[in-house]
Amino acid sequence: MEEKETGRLEAFSDGVFAVAITLLVLNIKIPGLDLLPGQLPNDAQLWSSLLNEWPMLAAYTTSFATIGVMWLNHHRLYTHIKRTNTILMLLNLLLLLVIVFIPVPTALVAEYFVRPDMHAAALLYSGTMVILAVCFNLLWRYASYHNRLFGKNVDIHAVKAISRQYWFGPLPYFLAFILALFNTPASLILNFFLALFFAIPPRLPRSLPEQSYQPSEPG
Amino acid sequence: MEEKETGRLEAFSDGVFAVAITLLVLNIKIPGLDLLPGQLPNDAQLWSSLLNEWPMLAAYTTSFATIGVMWLNHHRLYTHIKRTNTILMLLNLLLLLVIVFIPVPTALVAEYFVRPDMHAAALLYSGTMVILAVCFNLLWRYASYHNRLFGKNVDIHAVKAISRQYWFGPLPYFLAFILALFNTPASLILNFFLALFFAIPPRLPRSLPEQSYQPSEPG
Amino acid sequence: MEEKETGRLEAFSDGVFAVAITLLVLNIKIPGLDLLPGQLPNDAQLWSSLLNEWPMLAAYTTSFATIGVMWLNHHRLYTHIKRTNTILMLLNLLLLLVIVFIPVPTALVAEYFVRPDMHAAALLYSGTMVILAVCFNLLWRYASYHNRLFGKNVDIHAVKAISRQYWFGPLPYFLAFILALFNTPASLILNFFLALFFAIPPRLPRSLPEQSYQPSEPG
Amino acid sequence: MEEKETGRLEAFSDGVFAVAITLLVLNIKIPGLDLLPGQLPNDAQLWSSLLNEWPMLAAYTTSFATIGVMWLNHHRLYTHIKRTNTILMLLNLLLLLVIVFIPVPTALVAEYFVRPDMHAAALLYSGTMVILAVCFNLLWRYASYHNRLFGKNVDIHAVKAISRQYWFGPLPYFLAFILALFNTPASLILNFFLALFFAIPPRLPRSLPEQSYQPSEPG
C-alpha cells in the first residue's frame, strides 16, 4: 500500500474542526448558574429563560451542521490527496482560518432571523460562504493540477466529479450574497440548499461508454 | 489485516468528545482571581466560596462521567464498524451534536438538585438522553443492517449483543423522561442506572449450544 | 509487529490533555481589549496592568508544567500497555477527570503565593495531587497485574522500575498534604520536587547480576 | 519501513496547536447576542459595531497565521525526528508553552497598531518571538546532535538546510526586539518578514559538487 504523507495535516485539521464545532455551545448560557439555592427560578421562569435562548440554540445547531458538512468535504478531498508540500499546507491553513470564523456570522444570522428586513447578518454570512467556496476550490485545484498531489492509483472519475461539483461552487454562493442585498430569507434558503448539495457526494459522470464495467445508471 | 476506513471519523469524534468533556471545567470559577494581593479573602472565606461552587463541581463530574460513558460506547461500536459512507458520517455528526449539548442539561440538573419539587431540569436532561439513545440506535442500525459497514471477520455474537442492548435503550430512557414529570429524584436515579448499564459491555448470548467452543458461563 | 489496541484511548486522552493544558491561557486577560483606540492606556499603564497579571501567568506556567509531566507519565505507561478493556477505560477516564481539574487548584496556589500564612489553596492543591497519584497507581496496578494488558514482548525491567516509582508515589504526596496544614511554602516545595521526580524516567534496577548482558551502571 | 516513535508526541502537539489556533475566535464578540428580538440594532448600527471589532479580527488573523507557520515548522522538524526520549518531550512541552501564549502579545499588537508611538505591545510581541526562536533551536539542536533522534535513512542535506536556517533565527528576532524600543512599525515589519522566511522551506545547499545527481540550481 502506498504511504500517505498527509496524516499529520489531517490530524491537525481534525483538531481544529473539532474545537471549532464544539466552542459555540459555550454561548448557551445556563440560567441561574451563579445563584444561591434559595434564589433559583421556578419551573415556569426556567422554561421561559430557556426559550429565550432559542437564537443561540439555533446558531449552535446551524454552525454544527455547517462545519460538519465542511469537515465531510475536507475528508472527501483527502481520500484522494496523498502527498503534501508547503503550498498545500498554507492553502489548508487558509481554509481552516475561514472555517473557525463560521460561528460568528452564523450566530448573527440566527439572531437576526426574526428581522428579515435586516440585511447585514445575511450579507456577512453569504460573504463568508463565498470566501470558503473559493478556498476549497484553491486547495482542490492546486492538489489536482496534473494530479500533482494524488496517489498513483487515484480514482480519476471520482476526482473529475469533485472538480465539476466544486467548479460549480463559488458562483451560486456569490448569487446568494447578491440576493442578501434584496431578500434575506431567499438568500438563506439558497445557502441551505447549497450546503445540502455539498453534503451529498458528487455524482459520477453520467455516461462512461468507454469503461469496461457496465454502468449501472446510464442516464 | 483489513484496512480500516473510519480512522479520520474516529479521530474527529475523539477531538469533539475531548473538547466537550473538558469545557465544563471553565464554569468552575476560581474565587478572587481578579483581586489584588491585599484584597484576598482569608482561609475561612475561601473555603466558603469554594463550597458554594459545589453545584458546578457536581455538574462537571456528572458531565464528565456521562460523556465518558458515551465515548466508551462510541469506541465499542467502531471496533466493529470498519467502513464508512456519507450517511454514516452524517449520523455520526448528529450523535456528536447531542453529545456536545450534554453539559447544558447536566449543569441544570446539578443546580436544581436541591429543589426536587422542580421538574424542568430533569425533563430537559431525560429528554436529551432519549434523543441520544435514539441517535446511537440510528447509527448502529444503519451500520449493522445486513452487516453493511462491518469488516469481513466481524464478531457476529458481539454485534448481536450490542444490537440487543441498544434495542433496549430508548424505552427506559423514555420512561425516565415520563417519570421526571412526577418525581424528579426517581427519574435521575433511573438515568444513573441506565448510564451504568451502558458503561458495562453487553452480555454475550447466554446459550450457544451450536458453537464449537465450550461456553464458560452457560447460565 | 504486535497490534496495539489502545490507539483510540491514547488519541482521546491526548485530546483531553491538549485542551486542558491550553485552556488556562484564557484567564490571561488582554488589557484594554474592549477600549476604543482613543482610550488606550499608555505604555506605563499597560506595563503596570500586565505586571498585575503575574498570578495568572504563574498559574498558566505551573499548570502547563504539571499537566505536561502528567502527559509524559501517561505516555510512558502506554508504551507498555498494549491491550484494553472496559475497566482500563473507566480508570483512564477517572485519571483524566482529575487532570482536567488541575488548573483550578493551581490558579489558587499561584494567587495565594503572596500570602504564605493561608493554607486553603495549598491544601486543595496537595489534596488533588494525592488523588492523582492514587489514580495513576490504580491504572498501572490494574494493567500490570499478572501483565494483564501488556504485549508479549514487554520489557519486564522497565515495568518493574515504573511499579517501584509509582508505589512510592501517594505517600510523599500525602506528606505534602499534611505539611500544607502547617507550612504552605514547604508543602509547595515538596510538591515541586515530586513533580520533578515523576518527570524523569524511573531508574532501572541497580543490580542485575543474573542478567546475560553487562550492566553498564552496577552501582 | 522504520518505526516512528514520535506518533503520540505529534498527536498531542497537534491537539495543542489546534486548540491554541482556534481559541482566539472566542474574543470576537457577536454584537447584541444577549438582546431580545425587539432590541436588536439596525443594519447601520450592526455594521458599526462589527467594524469596531477590527482589532480583534486582525489579532485573530495574525495569531492564526503565526501559530500556523509554527505548526508548519514543527511538522517539518518531525519529518526527520523519528525517535523520542524524556528530554525531547520536555523541550517540546517548553515550545508548546510559548506557542499557546502567542495570542496574548498578538492581540496587544493588533490593538496598539493605531498608536505606533507606544512600544510595550511590540516589545512583548518581539520578546515572545525571540524566546520561541530559541525554543525551536533548542529542540532541533538536541534532536540533530550527532543525528541523535533521527532515523537511519535521514536526509542529511535537508537536515543541514534546516540547521542553517534555524541558526540564523534568534539573532534577527532579537534585532526586531531592540528595534521595538525605537520604532514600533519597523519592528513589526521585520517580524512579518521573518515569519514569511520561516514559512517557506529552507533552501538546500547551493553547491553539491560531490553529489552523484545533477544539481538543478547550481547558483
PDB file of N, CA, C and O in Angstrom, chain A residues 181-203:
ATOM      1  N   LEU A 181     -28.670  41.238  -0.477  1.00  0.00           N
ATOM      2  CA  LEU A 181     -28.857  42.682  -0.530  1.00  0.00           C
ATOM      3  C   LEU A 181     -30.334  43.045  -0.644  1.00  0.00           C
ATOM      4  O   LEU A 181     -30.769  44.115  -0.229  1.00  0.00           O
ATOM      5  N   PHE A 182     -31.116  42.129  -1.272  1.00  0.00           N
ATOM      6  CA  PHE A 182     -32.513  42.436  -1.558  1.00  0.00           C
ATOM      7  C   PHE A 182     -33.491  41.634  -0.702  1.00  0.00           C
ATOM      8  O   PHE A 182     -34.484  42.145  -0.247  1.00  0.00           O
ATOM      9  N   ASN A 183     -33.188  40.332  -0.496  1.00  0.00           N
ATOM     10  CA  ASN A 183     -34.162  39.464   0.152  1.00  0.00           C
ATOM     11  C   ASN A 183     -33.430  38.478   1.063  1.00  0.00           C
ATOM     12  O   ASN A 183     -32.896  37.464   0.601  1.00  0.00           O
ATOM     13  N   THR A 184     -33.405  38.775   2.356  1.00  0.00           N
ATOM     14  CA  THR A 184     -32.657  37.957   3.303  1.00  0.00           C
ATOM     15  C   THR A 184     -33.131  36.500   3.334  1.00  0.00           C
ATOM     16  O   THR A 184     -32.306  35.581   3.209  1.00  0.00           O
ATOM     17  N   PRO A 185     -34.449  36.220   3.486  1.00  0.00           N
ATOM     18  CA  PRO A 185     -34.854  34.804   3.566  1.00  0.00           C
ATOM     19  C   PRO A 185     -34.475  34.009   2.320  1.00  0.00           C
ATOM     20  O   PRO A 185     -34.002  32.871   2.436  1.00  0.00           O
ATOM     21  N   ALA A 186     -34.650  34.600   1.138  1.00  0.00           N
ATOM     22  CA  ALA A 186     -34.309  33.874  -0.092  1.00  0.00           C
ATOM     23  C   ALA A 186     -32.823  33.514  -0.100  1.00  0.00           C
ATOM     24  O   ALA A 186     -32.435  32.405  -0.492  1.00  0.00           O
ATOM     25  N   SER A 187     -31.987  34.446   0.369  1.00  0.00           N
ATOM     26  CA  SER A 187     -30.543  34.194   0.406  1.00  0.00           C
ATOM     27  C   SER A 187     -30.222  33.034   1.344  1.00  0.00           C
ATOM     28  O   SER A 187     -29.415  32.148   1.014  1.00  0.00           O
ATOM     29  N   LEU A 188     -30.884  33.016   2.508  1.00  0.00           N
ATOM     30  CA  LEU A 188     -30.588  31.954   3.481  1.00  0.00           C
ATOM     31  C   LEU A 188     -31.062  30.593   2.965  1.00  0.00           C
ATOM     32  O   LEU A 188     -30.386  29.579   3.162  1.00  0.00           O
ATOM     33  N   ILE A 189     -32.237  30.589   2.281  1.00  0.00           N
ATOM     34  CA  ILE A 189     -32.750  29.326   1.745  1.00  0.00           C
ATOM     35  C   ILE A 189     -31.797  28.791   0.674  1.00  0.00           C
ATOM     36  O   ILE A 189     -31.485  27.595   0.639  1.00  0.00           O
ATOM     37  N   LEU A 190     -31.301  29.698  -0.190  1.00  0.00           N
ATOM     38  CA  LEU A 190     -30.343  29.262  -1.212  1.00  0.00           C
ATOM     39  C   LEU A 190     -29.089  28.693  -0.549  1.00  0.00           C
ATOM     40  O   LEU A 190     -28.577  27.633  -0.945  1.00  0.00           O
ATOM     41  N   ASN A 191     -28.593  29.359   0.502  1.00  0.00           N
ATOM     42  CA  ASN A 191     -27.421  28.855   1.222  1.00  0.00           C
ATOM     43  C   ASN A 191     -27.674  27.471   1.802  1.00  0.00           C
ATOM     44  O   ASN A 191     -26.801  26.608   1.776  1.00  0.00           O
ATOM     45  N   PHE A 192     -28.890  27.268   2.334  1.00  0.00           N
ATOM     46  CA  PHE A 192     -29.239  25.987   2.916  1.00  0.00           C
ATOM     47  C   PHE A 192     -29.162  24.875   1.873  1.00  0.00           C
ATOM     48  O   PHE A 192     -28.583  23.810   2.108  1.00  0.00           O
ATOM     49  N   PHE A 193     -29.719  25.145   0.672  1.00  0.00           N
ATOM     50  CA  PHE A 193     -29.706  24.102  -0.359  1.00  0.00           C
ATOM     51  C   PHE A 193     -28.291  23.865  -0.898  1.00  0.00           C
ATOM     52  O   PHE A 193     -27.949  22.753  -1.291  1.00  0.00           O
ATOM     53  N   LEU A 194     -27.458  24.914  -0.894  1.00  0.00           N
ATOM     54  CA  LEU A 194     -26.069  24.731  -1.322  1.00  0.00           C
ATOM     55  C   LEU A 194     -25.309  23.851  -0.329  1.00  0.00           C
ATOM     56  O   LEU A 194     -24.511  22.995  -0.721  1.00  0.00           O
ATOM     57  N   ALA A 195     -25.575  24.038   0.982  1.00  0.00           N
ATOM     58  CA  ALA A 195     -24.941  23.186   1.998  1.00  0.00           C
ATOM     59  C   ALA A 195     -25.345  21.731   1.782  1.00  0.00           C
ATOM     60  O   ALA A 195     -24.517  20.823   1.838  1.00  0.00           O
ATOM     61  N   LEU A 196     -26.646  21.530   1.497  1.00  0.00           N
ATOM     62  CA  LEU A 196     -27.158  20.193   1.235  1.00  0.00           C
ATOM     63  C   LEU A 196     -26.459  19.587   0.018  1.00  0.00           C
ATOM     64  O   LEU A 196     -26.072  18.416   0.011  1.00  0.00           O
ATOM     65  N   PHE A 197     -26.294  20.423  -1.022  1.00  0.00           N
ATOM     66  CA  PHE A 197     -25.681  19.968  -2.268  1.00  0.00           C
ATOM     67  C   PHE A 197     -24.238  19.515  -2.032  1.00  0.00           C
ATOM     68  O   PHE A 197     -23.777  18.544  -2.644  1.00  0.00           O
ATOM     69  N   PHE A 198     -23.521  20.211  -1.138  1.00  0.00           N
ATOM     70  CA  PHE A 198     -22.137  19.821  -0.878  1.00  0.00           C
ATOM     71  C   PHE A 198     -22.012  18.737   0.191  1.00  0.00           C
ATOM     72  O   PHE A 198     -20.944  18.162   0.370  1.00  0.00           O
ATOM     73  N   ALA A 199     -23.123  18.447   0.889  1.00  0.00           N
ATOM     74  CA  ALA A 199     -23.095  17.340   1.842  1.00  0.00           C
ATOM     75  C   ALA A 199     -23.127  16.002   1.104  1.00  0.00           C
ATOM     76  O   ALA A 199     -22.419  15.068   1.472  1.00  0.00           O
ATOM     77  N   ILE A 200     -23.958  15.935   0.063  1.00  0.00           N
ATOM     78  CA  ILE A 200     -24.027  14.675  -0.686  1.00  0.00           C
ATOM     79  C   ILE A 200     -22.818  14.571  -1.599  1.00  0.00           C
ATOM     80  O   ILE A 200     -22.289  15.577  -2.083  1.00  0.00           O
ATOM     81  N   PRO A 201     -22.319  13.352  -1.804  1.00  0.00           N
ATOM     82  CA  PRO A 201     -21.129  13.214  -2.644  1.00  0.00           C
ATOM     83  C   PRO A 201     -21.447  13.585  -4.091  1.00  0.00           C
ATOM     84  O   PRO A 201     -22.595  13.506  -4.520  1.00  0.00           O
ATOM     85  N   PRO A 202     -20.428  14.018  -4.840  1.00  0.00           N
ATOM     86  CA  PRO A 202     -20.673  14.419  -6.227  1.00  0.00           C
ATOM     87  C   PRO A 202     -21.116  13.217  -7.058  1.00  0.00           C
ATOM     88  O   PRO A 202     -20.706  12.090  -6.813  1.00  0.00           O
ATOM     89  N   ARG A 203     -21.963  13.468  -8.050  1.00  0.00           N
ATOM     90  CA  ARG A 203     -22.414  12.381  -8.937  1.00  0.00           C
ATOM     91  C   ARG A 203     -21.278  11.997  -9.868  1.00  0.00           C
ATOM     92  O   ARG A 203     -20.559  12.854 -10.382  1.00  0.00           O
TER      93      ARG A 203
END
